[in-house]
Tab-separated table of C-alpha atoms in Angstrom:
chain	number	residue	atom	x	y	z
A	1	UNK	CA	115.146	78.674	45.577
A	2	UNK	CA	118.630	78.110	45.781
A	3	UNK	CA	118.328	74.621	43.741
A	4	UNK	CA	116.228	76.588	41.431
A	5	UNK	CA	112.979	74.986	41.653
A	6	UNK	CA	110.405	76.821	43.332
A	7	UNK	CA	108.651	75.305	46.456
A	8	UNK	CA	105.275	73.197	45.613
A	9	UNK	CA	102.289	74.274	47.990
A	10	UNK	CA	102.793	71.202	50.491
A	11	UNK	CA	106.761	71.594	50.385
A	12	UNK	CA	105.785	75.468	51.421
A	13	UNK	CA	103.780	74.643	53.657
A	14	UNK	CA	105.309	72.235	55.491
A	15	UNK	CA	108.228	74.026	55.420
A	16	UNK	CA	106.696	76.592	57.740
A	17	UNK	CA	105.123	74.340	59.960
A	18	UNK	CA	107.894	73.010	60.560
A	19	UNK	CA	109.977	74.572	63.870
A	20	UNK	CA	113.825	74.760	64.176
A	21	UNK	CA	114.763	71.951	66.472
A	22	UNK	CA	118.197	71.085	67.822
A	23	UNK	CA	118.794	68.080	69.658
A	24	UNK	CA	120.250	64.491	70.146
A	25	UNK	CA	120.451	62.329	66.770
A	26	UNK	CA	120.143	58.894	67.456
A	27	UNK	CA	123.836	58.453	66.610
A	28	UNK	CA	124.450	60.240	69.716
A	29	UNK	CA	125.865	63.699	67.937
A	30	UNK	CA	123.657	66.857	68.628
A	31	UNK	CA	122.778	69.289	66.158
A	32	UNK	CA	120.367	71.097	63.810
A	33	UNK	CA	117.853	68.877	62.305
A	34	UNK	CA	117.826	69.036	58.338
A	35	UNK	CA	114.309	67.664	58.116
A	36	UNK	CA	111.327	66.748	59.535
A	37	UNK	CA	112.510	63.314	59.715
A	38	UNK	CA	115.574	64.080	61.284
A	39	UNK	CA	113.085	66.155	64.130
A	40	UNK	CA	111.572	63.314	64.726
A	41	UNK	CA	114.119	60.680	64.881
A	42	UNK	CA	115.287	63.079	67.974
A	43	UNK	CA	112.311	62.458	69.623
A	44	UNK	CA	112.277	64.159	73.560
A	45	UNK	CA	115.968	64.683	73.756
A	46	UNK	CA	115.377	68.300	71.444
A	47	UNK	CA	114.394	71.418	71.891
A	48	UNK	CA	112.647	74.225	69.037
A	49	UNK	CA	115.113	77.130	68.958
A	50	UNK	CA	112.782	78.994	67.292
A	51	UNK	CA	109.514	78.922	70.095
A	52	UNK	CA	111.657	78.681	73.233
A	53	UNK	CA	113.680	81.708	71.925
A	54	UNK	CA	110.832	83.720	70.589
A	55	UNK	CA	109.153	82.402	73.713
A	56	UNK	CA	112.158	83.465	75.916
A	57	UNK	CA	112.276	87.087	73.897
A	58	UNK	CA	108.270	87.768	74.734
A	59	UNK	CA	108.478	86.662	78.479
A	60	UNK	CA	111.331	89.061	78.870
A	61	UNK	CA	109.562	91.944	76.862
A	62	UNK	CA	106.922	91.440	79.039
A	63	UNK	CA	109.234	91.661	82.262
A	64	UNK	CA	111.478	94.314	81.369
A	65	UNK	CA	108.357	96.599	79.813
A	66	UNK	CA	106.405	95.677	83.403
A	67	UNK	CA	109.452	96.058	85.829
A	68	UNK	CA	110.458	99.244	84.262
A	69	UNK	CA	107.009	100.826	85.179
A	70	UNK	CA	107.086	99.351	88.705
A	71	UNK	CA	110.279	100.799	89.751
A	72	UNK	CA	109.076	104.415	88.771
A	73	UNK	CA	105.230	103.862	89.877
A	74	UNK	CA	103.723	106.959	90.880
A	75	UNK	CA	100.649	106.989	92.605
A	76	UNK	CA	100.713	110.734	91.382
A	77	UNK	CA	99.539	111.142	87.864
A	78	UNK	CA	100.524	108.800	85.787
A	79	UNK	CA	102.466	109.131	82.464
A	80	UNK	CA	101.214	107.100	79.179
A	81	UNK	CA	103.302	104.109	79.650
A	82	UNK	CA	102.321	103.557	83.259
A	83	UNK	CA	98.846	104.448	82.032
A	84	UNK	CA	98.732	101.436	79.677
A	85	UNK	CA	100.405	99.442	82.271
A	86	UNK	CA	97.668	100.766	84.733
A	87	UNK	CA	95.032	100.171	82.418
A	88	UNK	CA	96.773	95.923	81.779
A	89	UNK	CA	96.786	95.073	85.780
A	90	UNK	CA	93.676	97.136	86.104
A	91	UNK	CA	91.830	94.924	83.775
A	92	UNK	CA	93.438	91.650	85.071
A	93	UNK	CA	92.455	93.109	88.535
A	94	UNK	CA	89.214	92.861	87.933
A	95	UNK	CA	88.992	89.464	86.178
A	96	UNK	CA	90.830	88.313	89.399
A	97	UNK	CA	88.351	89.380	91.640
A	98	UNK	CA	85.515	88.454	89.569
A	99	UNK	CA	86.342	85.096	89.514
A	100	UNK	CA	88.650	84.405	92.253
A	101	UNK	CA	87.009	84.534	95.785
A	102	UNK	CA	89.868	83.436	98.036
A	103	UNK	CA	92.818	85.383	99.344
A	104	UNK	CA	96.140	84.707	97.261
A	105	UNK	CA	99.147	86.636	96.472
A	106	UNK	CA	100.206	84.280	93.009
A	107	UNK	CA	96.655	84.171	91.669
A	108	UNK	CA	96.980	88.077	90.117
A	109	UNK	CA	100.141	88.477	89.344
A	110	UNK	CA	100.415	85.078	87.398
A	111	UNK	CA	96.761	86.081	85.486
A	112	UNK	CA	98.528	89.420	84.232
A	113	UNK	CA	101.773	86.737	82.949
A	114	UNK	CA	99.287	84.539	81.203
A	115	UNK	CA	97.718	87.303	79.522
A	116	UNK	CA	100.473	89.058	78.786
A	117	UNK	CA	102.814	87.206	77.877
A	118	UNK	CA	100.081	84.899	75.736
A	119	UNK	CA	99.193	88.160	74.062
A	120	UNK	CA	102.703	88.847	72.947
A	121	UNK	CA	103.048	85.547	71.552
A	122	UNK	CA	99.778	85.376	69.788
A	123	UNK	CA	100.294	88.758	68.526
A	124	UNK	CA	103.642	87.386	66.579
A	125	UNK	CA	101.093	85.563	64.335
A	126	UNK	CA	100.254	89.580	62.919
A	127	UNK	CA	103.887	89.548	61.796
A	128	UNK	CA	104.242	88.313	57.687
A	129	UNK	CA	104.462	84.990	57.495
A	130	UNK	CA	107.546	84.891	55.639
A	131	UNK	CA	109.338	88.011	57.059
A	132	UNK	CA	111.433	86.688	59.921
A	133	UNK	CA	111.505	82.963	58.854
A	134	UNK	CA	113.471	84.842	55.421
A	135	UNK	CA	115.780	86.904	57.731
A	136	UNK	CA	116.460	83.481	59.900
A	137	UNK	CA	117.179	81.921	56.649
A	138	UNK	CA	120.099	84.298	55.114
A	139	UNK	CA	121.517	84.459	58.832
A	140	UNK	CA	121.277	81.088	58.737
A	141	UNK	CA	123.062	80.440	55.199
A	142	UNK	CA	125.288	83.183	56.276
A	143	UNK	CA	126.641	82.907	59.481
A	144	UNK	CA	126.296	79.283	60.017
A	145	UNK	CA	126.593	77.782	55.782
A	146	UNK	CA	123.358	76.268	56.531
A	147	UNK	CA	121.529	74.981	53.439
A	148	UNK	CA	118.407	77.338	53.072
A	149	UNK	CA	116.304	74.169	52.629
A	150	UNK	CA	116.751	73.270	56.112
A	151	UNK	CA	116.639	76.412	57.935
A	152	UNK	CA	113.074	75.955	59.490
A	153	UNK	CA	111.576	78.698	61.411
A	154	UNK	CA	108.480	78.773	63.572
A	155	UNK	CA	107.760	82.906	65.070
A	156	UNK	CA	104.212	82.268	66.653
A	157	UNK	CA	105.765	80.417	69.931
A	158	UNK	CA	102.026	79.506	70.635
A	159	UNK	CA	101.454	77.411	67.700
A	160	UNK	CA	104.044	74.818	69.084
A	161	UNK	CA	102.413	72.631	71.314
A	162	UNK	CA	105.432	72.455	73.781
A	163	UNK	CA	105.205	75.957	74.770
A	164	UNK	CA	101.302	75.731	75.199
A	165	UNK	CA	100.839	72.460	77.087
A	166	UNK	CA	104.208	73.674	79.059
A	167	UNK	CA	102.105	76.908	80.461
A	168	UNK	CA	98.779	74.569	80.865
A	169	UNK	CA	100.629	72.065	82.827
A	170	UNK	CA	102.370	74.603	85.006
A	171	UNK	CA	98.859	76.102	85.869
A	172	UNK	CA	97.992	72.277	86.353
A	173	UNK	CA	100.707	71.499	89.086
A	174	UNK	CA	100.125	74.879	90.709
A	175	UNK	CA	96.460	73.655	90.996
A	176	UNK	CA	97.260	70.629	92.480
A	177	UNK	CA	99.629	72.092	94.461
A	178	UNK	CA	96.682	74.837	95.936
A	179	UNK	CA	93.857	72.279	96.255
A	180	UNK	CA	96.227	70.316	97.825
A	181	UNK	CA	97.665	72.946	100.429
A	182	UNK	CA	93.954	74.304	100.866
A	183	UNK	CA	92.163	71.223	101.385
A	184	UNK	CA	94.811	68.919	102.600
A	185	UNK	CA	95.488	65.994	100.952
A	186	UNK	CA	92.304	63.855	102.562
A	187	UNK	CA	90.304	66.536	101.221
A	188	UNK	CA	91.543	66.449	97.893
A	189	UNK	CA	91.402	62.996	97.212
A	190	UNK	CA	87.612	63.384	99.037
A	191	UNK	CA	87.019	65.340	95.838
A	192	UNK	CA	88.301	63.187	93.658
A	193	UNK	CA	86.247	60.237	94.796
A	194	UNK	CA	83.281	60.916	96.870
A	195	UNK	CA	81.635	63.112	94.136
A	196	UNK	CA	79.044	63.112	92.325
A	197	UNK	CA	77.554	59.634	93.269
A	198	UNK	CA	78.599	59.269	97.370
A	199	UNK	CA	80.768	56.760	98.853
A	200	UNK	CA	79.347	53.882	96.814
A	201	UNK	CA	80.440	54.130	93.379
A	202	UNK	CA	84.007	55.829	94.222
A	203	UNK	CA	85.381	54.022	91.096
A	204	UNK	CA	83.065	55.706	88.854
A	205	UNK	CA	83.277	59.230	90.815
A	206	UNK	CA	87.453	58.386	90.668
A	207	UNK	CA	86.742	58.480	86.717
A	208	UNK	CA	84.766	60.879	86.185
A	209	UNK	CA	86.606	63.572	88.263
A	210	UNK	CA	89.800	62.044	86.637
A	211	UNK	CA	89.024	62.787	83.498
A	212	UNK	CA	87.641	66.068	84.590
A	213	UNK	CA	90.772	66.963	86.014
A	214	UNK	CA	93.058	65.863	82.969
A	215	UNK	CA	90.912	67.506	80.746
A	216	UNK	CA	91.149	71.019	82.247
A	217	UNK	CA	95.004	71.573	81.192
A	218	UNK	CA	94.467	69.729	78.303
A	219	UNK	CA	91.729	71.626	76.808
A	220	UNK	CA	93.438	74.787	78.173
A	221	UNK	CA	96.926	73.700	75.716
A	222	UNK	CA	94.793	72.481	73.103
A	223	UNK	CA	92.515	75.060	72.521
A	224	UNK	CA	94.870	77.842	72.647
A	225	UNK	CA	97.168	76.025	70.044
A	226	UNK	CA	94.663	74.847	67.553
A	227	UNK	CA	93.055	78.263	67.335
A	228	UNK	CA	96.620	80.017	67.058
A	229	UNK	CA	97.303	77.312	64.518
A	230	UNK	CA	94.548	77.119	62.688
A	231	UNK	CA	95.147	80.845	61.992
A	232	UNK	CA	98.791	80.963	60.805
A	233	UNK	CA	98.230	77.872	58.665
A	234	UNK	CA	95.375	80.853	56.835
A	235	UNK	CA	98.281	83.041	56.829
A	236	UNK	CA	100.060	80.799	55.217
A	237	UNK	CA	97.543	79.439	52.321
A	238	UNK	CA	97.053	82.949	51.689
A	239	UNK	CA	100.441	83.607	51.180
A	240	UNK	CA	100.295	81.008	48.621
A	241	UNK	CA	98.096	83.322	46.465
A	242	UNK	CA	99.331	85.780	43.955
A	243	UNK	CA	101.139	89.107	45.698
A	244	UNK	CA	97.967	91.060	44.496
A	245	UNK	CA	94.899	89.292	45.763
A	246	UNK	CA	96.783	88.741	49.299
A	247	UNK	CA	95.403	91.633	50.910
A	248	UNK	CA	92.033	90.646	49.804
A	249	UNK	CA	92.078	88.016	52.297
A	250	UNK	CA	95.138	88.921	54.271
A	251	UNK	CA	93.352	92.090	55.511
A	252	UNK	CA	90.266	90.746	56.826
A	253	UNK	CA	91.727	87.513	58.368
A	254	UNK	CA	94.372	89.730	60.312
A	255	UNK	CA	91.422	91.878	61.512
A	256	UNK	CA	89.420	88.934	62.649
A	257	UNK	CA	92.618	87.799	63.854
A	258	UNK	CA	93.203	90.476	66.188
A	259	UNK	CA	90.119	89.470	67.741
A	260	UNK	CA	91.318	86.001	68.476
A	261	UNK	CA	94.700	86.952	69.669
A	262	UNK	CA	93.792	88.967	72.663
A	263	UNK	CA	90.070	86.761	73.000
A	264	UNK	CA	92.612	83.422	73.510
A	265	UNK	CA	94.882	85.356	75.762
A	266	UNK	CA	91.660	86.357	77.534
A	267	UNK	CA	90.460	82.690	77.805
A	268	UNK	CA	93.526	81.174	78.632
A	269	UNK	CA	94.043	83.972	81.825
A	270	UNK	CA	90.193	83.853	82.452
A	271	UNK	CA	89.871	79.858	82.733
A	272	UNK	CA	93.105	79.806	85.580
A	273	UNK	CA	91.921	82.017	87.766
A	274	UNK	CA	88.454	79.955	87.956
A	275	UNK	CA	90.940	77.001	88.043
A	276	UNK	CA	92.720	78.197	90.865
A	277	UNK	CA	89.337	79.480	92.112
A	278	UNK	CA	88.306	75.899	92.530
A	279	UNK	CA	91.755	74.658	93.923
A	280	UNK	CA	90.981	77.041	96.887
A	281	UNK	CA	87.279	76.260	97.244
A	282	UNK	CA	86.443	74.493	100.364
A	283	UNK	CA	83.039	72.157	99.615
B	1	UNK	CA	103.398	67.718	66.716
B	2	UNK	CA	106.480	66.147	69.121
B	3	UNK	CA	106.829	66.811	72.283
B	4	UNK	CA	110.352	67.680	73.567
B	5	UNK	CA	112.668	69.335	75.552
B	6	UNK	CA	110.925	72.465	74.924
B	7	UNK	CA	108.131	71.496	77.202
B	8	UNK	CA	110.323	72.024	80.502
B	9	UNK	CA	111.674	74.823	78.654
B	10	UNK	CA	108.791	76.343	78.594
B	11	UNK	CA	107.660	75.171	82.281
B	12	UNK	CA	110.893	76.706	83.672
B	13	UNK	CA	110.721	79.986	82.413
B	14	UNK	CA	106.831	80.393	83.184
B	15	UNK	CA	107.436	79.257	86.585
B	16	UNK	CA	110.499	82.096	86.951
B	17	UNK	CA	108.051	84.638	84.979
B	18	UNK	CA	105.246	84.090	87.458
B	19	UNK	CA	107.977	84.149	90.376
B	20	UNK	CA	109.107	87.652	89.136
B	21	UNK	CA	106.133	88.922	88.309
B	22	UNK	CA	104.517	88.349	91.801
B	23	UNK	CA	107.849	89.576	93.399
B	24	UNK	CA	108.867	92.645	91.587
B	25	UNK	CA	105.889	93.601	89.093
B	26	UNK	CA	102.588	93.186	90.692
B	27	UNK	CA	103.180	94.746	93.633
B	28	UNK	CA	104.474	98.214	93.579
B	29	UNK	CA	102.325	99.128	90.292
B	30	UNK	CA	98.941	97.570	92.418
B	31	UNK	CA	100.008	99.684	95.208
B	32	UNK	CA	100.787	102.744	93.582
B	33	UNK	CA	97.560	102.520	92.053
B	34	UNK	CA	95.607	101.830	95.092
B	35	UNK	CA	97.274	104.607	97.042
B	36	UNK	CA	96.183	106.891	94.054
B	37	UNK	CA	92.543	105.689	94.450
B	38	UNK	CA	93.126	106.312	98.224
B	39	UNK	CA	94.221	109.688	97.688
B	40	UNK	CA	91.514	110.315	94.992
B	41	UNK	CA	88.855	109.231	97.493
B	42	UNK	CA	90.112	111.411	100.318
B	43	UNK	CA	90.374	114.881	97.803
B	44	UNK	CA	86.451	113.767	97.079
B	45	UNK	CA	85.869	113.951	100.859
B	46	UNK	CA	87.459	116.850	101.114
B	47	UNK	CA	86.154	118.560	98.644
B	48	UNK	CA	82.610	117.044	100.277
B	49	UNK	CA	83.758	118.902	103.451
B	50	UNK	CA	84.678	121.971	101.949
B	51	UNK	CA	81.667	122.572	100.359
B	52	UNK	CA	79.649	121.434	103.788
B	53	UNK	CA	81.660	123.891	105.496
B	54	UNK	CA	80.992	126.843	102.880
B	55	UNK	CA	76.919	125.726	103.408
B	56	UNK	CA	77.292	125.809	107.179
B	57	UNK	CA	79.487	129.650	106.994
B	58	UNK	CA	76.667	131.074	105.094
B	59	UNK	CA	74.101	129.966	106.885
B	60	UNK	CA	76.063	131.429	110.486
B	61	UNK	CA	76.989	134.424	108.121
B	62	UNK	CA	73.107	135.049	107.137
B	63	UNK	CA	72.442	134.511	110.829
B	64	UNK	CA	74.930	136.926	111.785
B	65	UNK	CA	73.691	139.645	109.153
B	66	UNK	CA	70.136	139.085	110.588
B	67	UNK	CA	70.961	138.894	114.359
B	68	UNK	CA	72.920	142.616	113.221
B	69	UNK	CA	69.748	143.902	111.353
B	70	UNK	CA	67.334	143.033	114.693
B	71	UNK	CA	69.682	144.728	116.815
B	72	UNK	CA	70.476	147.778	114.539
B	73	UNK	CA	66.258	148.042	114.723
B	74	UNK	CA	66.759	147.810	118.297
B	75	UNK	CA	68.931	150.600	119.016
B	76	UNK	CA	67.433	152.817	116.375
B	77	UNK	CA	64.271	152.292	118.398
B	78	UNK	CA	65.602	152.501	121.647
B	79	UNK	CA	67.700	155.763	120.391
B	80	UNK	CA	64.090	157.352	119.071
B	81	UNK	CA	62.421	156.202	122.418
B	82	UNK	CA	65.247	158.180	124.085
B	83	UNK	CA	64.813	160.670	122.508
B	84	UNK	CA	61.405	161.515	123.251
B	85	UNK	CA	61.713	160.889	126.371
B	86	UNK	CA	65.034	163.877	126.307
B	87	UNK	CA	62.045	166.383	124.620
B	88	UNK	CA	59.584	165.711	126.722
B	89	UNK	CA	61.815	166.250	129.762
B	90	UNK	CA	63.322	169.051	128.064
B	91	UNK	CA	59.491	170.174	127.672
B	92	UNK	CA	58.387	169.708	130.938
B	93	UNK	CA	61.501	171.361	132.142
B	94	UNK	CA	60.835	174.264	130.310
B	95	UNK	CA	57.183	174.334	131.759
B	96	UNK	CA	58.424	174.115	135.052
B	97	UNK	CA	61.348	177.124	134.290
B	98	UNK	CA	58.654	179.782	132.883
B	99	UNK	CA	56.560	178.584	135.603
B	100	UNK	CA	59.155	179.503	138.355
B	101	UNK	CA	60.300	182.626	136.614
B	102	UNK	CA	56.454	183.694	136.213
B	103	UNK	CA	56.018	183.409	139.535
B	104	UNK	CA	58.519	185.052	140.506
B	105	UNK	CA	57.724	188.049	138.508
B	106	UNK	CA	54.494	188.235	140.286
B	107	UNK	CA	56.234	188.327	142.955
B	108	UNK	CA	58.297	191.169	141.571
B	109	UNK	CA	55.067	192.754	140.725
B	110	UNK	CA	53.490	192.315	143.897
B	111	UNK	CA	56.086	193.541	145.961
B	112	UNK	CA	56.481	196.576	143.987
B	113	UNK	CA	52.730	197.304	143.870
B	114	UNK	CA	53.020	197.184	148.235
B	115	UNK	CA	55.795	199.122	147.735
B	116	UNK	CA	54.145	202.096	145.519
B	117	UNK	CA	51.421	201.707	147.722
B	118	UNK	CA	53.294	202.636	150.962
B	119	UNK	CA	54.874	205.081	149.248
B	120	UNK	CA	51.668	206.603	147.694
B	121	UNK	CA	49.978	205.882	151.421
B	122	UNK	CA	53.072	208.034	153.001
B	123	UNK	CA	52.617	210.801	150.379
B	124	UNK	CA	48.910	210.631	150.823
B	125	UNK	CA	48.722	211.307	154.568
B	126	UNK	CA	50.744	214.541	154.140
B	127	UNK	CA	48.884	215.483	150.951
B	128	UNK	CA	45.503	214.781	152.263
B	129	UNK	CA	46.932	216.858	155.501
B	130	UNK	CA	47.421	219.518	153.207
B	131	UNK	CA	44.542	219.889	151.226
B	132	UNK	CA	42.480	219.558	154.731
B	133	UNK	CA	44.511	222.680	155.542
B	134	UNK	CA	44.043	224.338	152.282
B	135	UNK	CA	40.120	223.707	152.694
B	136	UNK	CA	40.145	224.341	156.620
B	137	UNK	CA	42.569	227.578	155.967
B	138	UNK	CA	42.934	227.129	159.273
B	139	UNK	CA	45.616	225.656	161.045
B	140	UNK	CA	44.713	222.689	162.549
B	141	UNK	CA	46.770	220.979	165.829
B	142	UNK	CA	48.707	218.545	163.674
B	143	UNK	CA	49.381	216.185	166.427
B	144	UNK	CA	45.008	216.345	167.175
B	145	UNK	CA	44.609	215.476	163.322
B	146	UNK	CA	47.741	212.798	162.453
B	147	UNK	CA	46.485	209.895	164.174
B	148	UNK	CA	42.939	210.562	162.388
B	149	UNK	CA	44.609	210.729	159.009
B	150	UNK	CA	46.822	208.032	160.086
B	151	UNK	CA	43.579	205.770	160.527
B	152	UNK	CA	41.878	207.345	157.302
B	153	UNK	CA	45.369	206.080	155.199
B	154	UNK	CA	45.250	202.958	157.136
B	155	UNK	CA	42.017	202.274	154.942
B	156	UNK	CA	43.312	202.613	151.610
């Protein structure tokens, strides 16, 4: 590139795994990280531009696109974006009262952000994996003399672990926060520790639901990540092949893809509202 | 993968998404679609209604048409009965007129019969009287002879 050596497959690669992070350097300056080194010599005290703002961008998409049908809802006929929009909480609608029996205002309207907002990130992994991160790179080297080496850039927000484990563990403290408020606290510790084996092995039950409990927003950040990731690092290999035998895969993997991006978005909505369905359950 | 800032990034601007979302999104576009389904399901029973109101106006139309047809038979029989009953009276009225007027020409008859009898009776007694005289050729003491001829008319 601008040295005039072309990038080997792992430089390329890890090049776009790699997000755009500012943060604290441990000599106490903040800025840009130039490497992945650099990223992680930063350690907690740094943030990925590049998610949060794509992240950021998507949520508000998702808000402004929403809110603009809600102030002109008709309950007369309906025009084709409020149809869509219909067609979104309509669907959400019914997973919510498929598999939440109690009585809550959140427990809809945050389904239909999960989905939403999920799908809108997953769907960035449709966009070509070298399109935006080439535009961030000439603002970068343009506006800001950045060295085109070391202008990372990340689009699918859901392939960075942050932004998934930050929506599983909000889901996770809201469930706490609803078994809590439903059960009372006796009852929730009750939960944790008199089942499955009775008031004799409460160490063992303490495990056991312990782990069950960790693992639910675990598995929920995990899984959505490593399939999202898992997908863009195909994008990316197949990028690595010559222009004319891309589509050969390219087309086909984004098809399948498509599948996966609203399936996750699906699964991620679907598995909180039977979370928050057992938060509320009374045993 | 490193954990960082952009955790509570994210955490923060779910938490305000979800706030929003159950505030100012979910609300008027789940309302506005249940009052549609309301609406919807009150046109349906409407239309329901309608159509059970048609079913019922027919039926009290038929009835009417029929309850019209009985009673049209009923006056064109009553009318017919009538009727009859105006010819035979007219009939029997009739009878009774010729009958009246029958006898009363009878009566007519009768009472000129008596009276070409007296007459003939009066015309007798003086032509009998004469042709006695005519035989006789005598004269005969009229007032001797009268109350004879009298009695002799008498029995005509």
């Amino acid at each position: 590139m601008a040295e005039g050596h072309l990038p080997t497959t792992s430089e390329y690669i890890g090049h776009h795994l790699q997000n755009l992070v500012y943060g604290k350097f441990p000599d106490g300056h903040w800025g840009f990280a130039q490497s992945a080194q650099d990223a992680k010599a930063m350690g907690f005290m740094s943030i990925n531009v590049d998610s949060m703002g794509w992240s950021l961008f998507l949520g508000l998409l998702f808000i402004w696109l929403f809110r603009k049908v809600a102030k002109s809802a008709t309950s007369g006929v309906p025009g084709g974006v409020q149809n869509f929009i219909e067609m979104v909480v309509e669907f959400v609608n019914q997973s919510v009262k498929d598999g939440f029996h109690g009585k809550s205002a959140l427990v809809a309207p945050l389904a239909l952000t999960i989905f939403m907002w999920v799908l809108f990130m997953n769907t960035m992994d449709l966009m070509p994996v070298d399109l935006i991160p080439l535009v961030a790179q000439k603002i970068g080297v343009f506006a800001f003399g950045a060295d085109p080496h070391h202008v990372f850039f990340k689009v699918v927000p859901t392939t960075d672990p942050n932004i998934t484990f930050g929506m599983s563990i909000t889901v996770f403290l809201l469930m706490i926060f609803y078994s809590v408020r439903e059960k009372g606290l006796g009852g929730f510790i009750g939960e944790l520790t008199l089942q499955p084996f009775g008031k004799f092995l409460i160490p063992f039950n303490f495990l056991l639901e312990g782990v069950g409990l960790f693992a639910k927003p675990i598995s929920l950040a995990l899984r959505l990540y490593g399939n999202l990731f898992a997908g863009e690092l195909i994008f990316i290999m197949i990028a690595l092949l010559p222009f004319w035998a891309q589509w050969v895969l390219n087309f086909p993997w984004a098809v399948f893809h498509i599948l996966i991006i609203i399936l996750q978005a699906y699964i991620f909505m679907m598995l909180t509202i039977v979370y928050m369905n057992m938060a509320h359950e009374k045993h | 993968m490193n954990i960082n800032l952009t955790l509570f990034g994210q955490m923060i601007a779910f938490a305000l998404f979800i706030w929003f979302c159950m505030k100012f999104i979910w609300p008027p576009v789940i309302n506005a679609m249940q009052e549609r389904q309301r609406k919807i399901a009150e046109g349906l029973q409407e239309a329901d209604r309608a159509s059970k109101d048609l079913e019922l106006a027919q039926k009290s139309a038929t009835d009417t048409l029929r309850e019209a047809k009985v009673q049209a038979a009923q006056l064109i029989e009553q009318a017919n009965k009538r009727a009859n009953q105006l010819i035979e009276e007219a009939k029997d009225n009739a009878r009774a007129e010729g009958e009246r007027i029958k006898v009363a020409a009878q009566a007519d008859i009768e009472q000129e019969v008596q009276r070409a009898k007296e007459a003939l009776r009066a015309q007798l007694a003086s032509l009998s009287l004469l042709g006695a005289e005519k035989i006789l050729q005598t004269s005969i003491n009229q007032e001797a002879h009268s109350k004879m001829l009298e009695q002799l008319a008498a029995e005509l």
